XYZ file of C-alpha atoms in Angstrom:
194
model
C -13.473 -4.363 25.546
C -14.035 -7.050 22.343
C -17.217 -4.376 21.591
C -14.426 -2.303 20.417
C -15.009 -1.667 16.591
C -13.232 2.139 16.447
C -9.568 2.464 18.754
C -8.197 6.079 17.015
C -4.522 6.965 18.771
C -3.033 9.456 16.042
C -0.109 11.238 17.320
C -0.567 9.951 20.931
C 2.957 8.754 21.897
C 2.804 5.524 21.484
C 5.498 3.731 20.867
C 4.146 -0.334 21.406
C 1.257 -1.752 21.235
C 0.030 -3.897 24.013
C 0.055 -8.198 23.143
C -4.339 -7.590 24.648
C -4.422 -5.791 21.338
C -5.988 -9.127 20.701
C -9.126 -9.352 22.409
C -10.495 -6.324 20.848
C -11.869 -9.169 18.206
C -14.552 -7.010 17.010
C -12.243 -3.836 15.702
C -12.834 -2.423 12.319
C -10.817 0.276 12.229
C -7.810 1.535 13.543
C -5.816 4.882 13.788
C -1.901 5.182 14.578
C -0.776 7.247 13.060
C 2.025 9.649 13.813
C 3.029 7.627 16.496
C 5.982 6.456 17.272
C 6.247 2.399 16.167
C 9.482 1.065 15.483
C 7.384 -2.772 15.352
C 4.159 -4.500 15.577
C 3.026 -7.070 18.127
C 2.367 -10.397 16.575
C -0.930 -10.148 18.158
C -2.157 -7.078 15.708
C -2.519 -10.331 12.767
C -5.234 -12.256 15.422
C -7.747 -8.524 14.154
C -9.901 -10.403 11.673
C -12.376 -7.435 11.249
C -10.033 -4.915 10.568
C -11.636 -3.229 7.652
C -8.981 -0.140 7.422
C -5.787 0.395 9.793
C -3.597 3.296 9.938
C -0.273 3.251 10.939
C 1.636 5.601 7.776
C 3.979 8.490 9.407
C 6.152 5.722 12.567
C 9.205 4.150 12.213
C 8.022 0.707 10.757
C 11.304 -0.878 8.831
C 9.017 -4.950 9.113
C 5.829 -6.012 10.086
C 5.491 -9.662 11.514
C 4.604 -12.369 9.749
C 1.205 -12.810 11.678
C -0.242 -9.435 9.740
C -0.576 -12.264 7.104
C -3.933 -12.929 9.329
C -5.411 -9.509 8.340
C -6.869 -11.492 5.549
C -9.912 -9.605 4.976
C -8.275 -6.195 5.500
C -8.897 -4.090 2.243
C -7.552 -0.653 3.535
C -4.021 -0.284 4.361
C -1.398 3.245 5.516
C 1.676 2.425 5.472
C 3.051 6.171 4.133
C 5.771 7.747 6.141
C 7.685 4.866 8.163
C 11.180 3.000 7.004
C 10.363 0.408 4.929
C 12.537 -0.562 2.590
C 11.345 -3.714 0.640
C 7.729 -5.281 0.540
C 6.794 -6.825 4.277
C 6.384 -10.504 3.250
C 3.047 -10.632 5.555
C 1.472 -8.048 3.158
C 1.285 -9.915 -0.570
C -1.051 -12.446 2.698
C -4.047 -10.563 2.598
C -6.343 -11.630 -0.606
C -9.002 -8.763 0.817
C -6.382 -5.563 -0.095
C -8.171 -2.963 -1.672
C -6.092 -0.040 -1.201
C -2.267 0.083 -0.238
C -0.477 3.426 0.005
C 3.736 3.103 1.222
C 3.777 6.578 -0.160
C 7.638 8.157 1.185
C 9.575 4.973 2.551
C 12.338 3.756 1.237
C 11.586 0.419 -1.371
C 13.958 0.166 -3.658
C 12.372 -3.255 -5.452
C 8.694 -4.489 -5.136
C 8.663 -8.834 -5.211
C 6.746 -10.584 -7.722
C 3.857 -11.570 -5.295
C 2.743 -8.453 -5.647
C 0.686 -10.644 -7.801
C -0.966 -11.677 -5.177
C -2.656 -9.662 -4.480
C -5.712 -9.541 -7.178
C -7.974 -7.073 -5.862
C -6.371 -4.611 -5.601
C -7.743 -1.151 -6.461
C -5.443 1.320 -5.716
C -1.810 1.306 -5.013
C 0.759 3.891 -3.546
C 4.760 3.723 -3.895
C 5.297 7.655 -4.381
C 8.448 9.040 -3.064
C 10.189 5.692 -2.247
C 13.868 4.969 -4.483
C 11.559 1.785 -6.768
C 14.831 2.080 -9.620
C 12.468 -1.074 -11.568
C 8.332 -2.663 -11.876
C 7.852 -7.284 -11.517
C 6.054 -7.974 -14.576
C 3.482 -9.377 -11.962
C 2.509 -5.734 -10.944
C 0.582 -6.264 -14.758
C -0.976 -9.382 -13.548
C -3.461 -7.804 -11.096
C -6.793 -6.623 -13.609
C -8.475 -4.779 -10.908
C -5.715 -2.270 -10.421
C -8.091 1.264 -11.035
C -4.894 4.063 -9.854
C -0.698 3.686 -9.645
C 1.424 5.768 -8.235
C 4.366 5.611 -8.822
C 5.695 9.485 -8.364
C 9.514 10.415 -7.456
C 10.723 6.735 -7.289
C 14.036 6.166 -9.693
C 12.397 4.282 -12.562
C 13.332 3.779 -16.160
C 11.564 1.376 -18.168
C 7.679 -0.218 -17.698
C 7.073 -3.124 -17.017
C 5.083 -4.242 -20.796
C 2.920 -6.365 -19.266
C 1.338 -3.235 -17.878
C -0.270 -2.711 -20.524
C -2.467 -5.527 -19.294
C -4.160 -3.332 -16.993
C -7.022 -2.595 -18.785
C -8.960 -1.528 -15.484
C -6.522 1.216 -14.889
C -8.002 4.674 -14.638
C -4.770 7.403 -13.107
C -1.425 6.291 -13.006
C 1.222 8.880 -12.347
C 4.317 8.517 -13.288
C 6.769 12.048 -12.927
C 9.874 12.672 -11.559
C 11.297 9.553 -12.607
C 13.911 8.562 -15.006
C 12.206 7.606 -18.039
C 13.778 7.632 -21.798
C 10.274 7.325 -23.152
C 6.563 6.253 -23.177
C 5.738 3.221 -23.699
C 3.647 3.668 -26.772
C 1.260 0.678 -24.817
C 0.307 3.975 -22.417
C -2.333 5.256 -25.203
C -4.078 2.046 -26.100
C -5.416 1.317 -22.575
C -9.145 2.017 -22.610
C -9.898 3.501 -19.008
C -7.006 5.629 -18.819
C -8.418 8.868 -17.622
C -5.346 10.999 -15.720
C -1.289 10.153 -17.034
C 0.823 12.214 -15.231
C 4.149 12.004 -16.335
C 5.455 15.376 -15.352
């Protein structure tokens, strides 16, 4: 079992993961989309070689603290779950480059999101975000930021410092105006304000 590199179990009716999952020490890709998972075992944090983890379309409301052990994980899907807050363990993943948290119940993002300095893509479409932390503007490598269908009324001025941003999606929010600094973003190619 240690030689297993890919575990593909979408829509398999799995509601619990065994603690023995930690024994799959060479696992690189884990696909668990569309199951009934309400929690992950702490052992999931031991999968040090994971490069792709899809936990979308489950019933997760939090992640275990041990999840912070996935320090090399670059790609994480947590869309279509029941997350009302960004799990603290996520902010301890320095290798994270792509994070999809579309269609959850997020109402705010913690300042610790600024610790995710490797992020390139960040998806928070269809949540309940009313404001963004200034620390989001410290993610200098961020290229794509998707915030469609939230409750944003304004954007922090610090976002002007996202000099590598090529895509910014803000449609269906409650923005009273578009900040002037958006016009000065050097690499911005796609701006969605519908």
